[in-house]
């Protein structure tokens, strides 16, 4: 076991268009280890102890850059400029209409055809007492994927001495625009490639969620979770709701929904969720400054991808906890705003805290 924290850089590969990609390995004094590549800011591996102290990588991923470039369902990636869907890939802002890249049926998803998940980010290692971090920066040019304004973005991953992975997102713009950044890591607390996450136990601090239409666009309603498979206010087996015939579960093919976090403060970190795997004893808690979190149960994994574990990923083999603003906010005036003005700073934080029972 490491006695000190460290951050090390290695060469990871070269993109199809010839850009070099580095991998940074962050380790804390407990031996928890996070690997991040500069392509997409992707978390390729995250090793945490189980209840016996055994380390295992608990995130889904690939072992080759080419797979991340060409076929990844956003494994581990930073998502921008806009996480989740924008209906019909269109919105109006400041009296102007914007047409975005269409990449999900009729909608825009996760920033477009070449979103932040497919850009090479500039990296800077940070060592500060008990924590190690990696600061990633990318400036998205005005008009990229249809979004207005030059958007200067910085995302910092910090690994603390108490087994927390903290993600700080910041962005500034030179024109009125919309921003909604997140991370799309797929977790399996039993281990990458360990099979279904249906036996995990989830708790989500949300009284309401955003029901969606057939295209997975919110209807605008904030529906109560009470009496539905979306009620995770007390810890519940994921499988119980995953197999339900509740119409929202059927249209999402499982959980692929945004939960409105019960907030006591407007801007502080609030407890959003906790997921627990009884087999390994691993737990992840999510704390966020964001108003909501998408709980996605890997419904589109269909056995066509071989992952870094060497085995196939099938439906339900991982889950995502995407902290964010509500989907389609630019078209829904009753939702909390995702607008960013020149002179203001977009700033959000999410913490994934790893524990054992
Ligand atoms: C998000 C979406 C899902 C799906 C995945 C990527 O979580 O909500 O519908 O598109 O990303 O496969």
GROMACS .gro file of C-alpha atoms and ligand atoms in nm, residues 73-74 84-85 104 109-110 184 186 216 256 294 296 300 322, ligand 1:
model
   27
   73UNK     CA    1  -2.131   0.519  -2.476
   74UNK     CA    2  -1.955   0.799  -2.285
   84UNK     CA    3  -2.836   1.508  -2.144
   85UNK     CA    4  -3.088   1.599  -2.415
  104UNK     CA    5  -2.979   1.121  -3.074
  109UNK     CA    6  -2.737   1.457  -2.660
  110UNK     CA    7  -2.435   1.517  -2.438
  184UNK     CA    8  -2.060   0.997  -1.731
  186UNK     CA    9  -2.048   0.388  -1.525
  216UNK     CA   10  -3.659   1.085  -2.333
  256UNK     CA   11  -3.277   0.679  -1.729
  294UNK     CA   12  -2.965   1.139  -1.372
  296UNK     CA   13  -2.904   0.564  -1.558
  300UNK     CA   14  -2.839   0.074  -2.387
  322UNK     CA   15  -2.485   1.217  -1.360
  358LIG     C1   16  -2.731   0.923  -2.073
  358LIG     C2   17  -2.866   0.922  -2.132
  358LIG     C3   18  -2.900   0.785  -2.180
  358LIG     C4   19  -2.795   0.736  -2.277
  358LIG     C5   20  -2.660   0.743  -2.214
  358LIG     C6   21  -2.551   0.708  -2.310
  358LIG     O1   22  -2.727   0.870  -1.948
  358LIG     O2   23  -2.965   0.969  -2.045
  358LIG     O3   24  -3.026   0.784  -2.239
  358LIG     O4   25  -2.797   0.813  -2.393
  358LIG     O5   26  -2.636   0.870  -2.163
  358LIG     O6   27  -2.569   0.587  -2.371
   0.00000   0.00000   0.00000
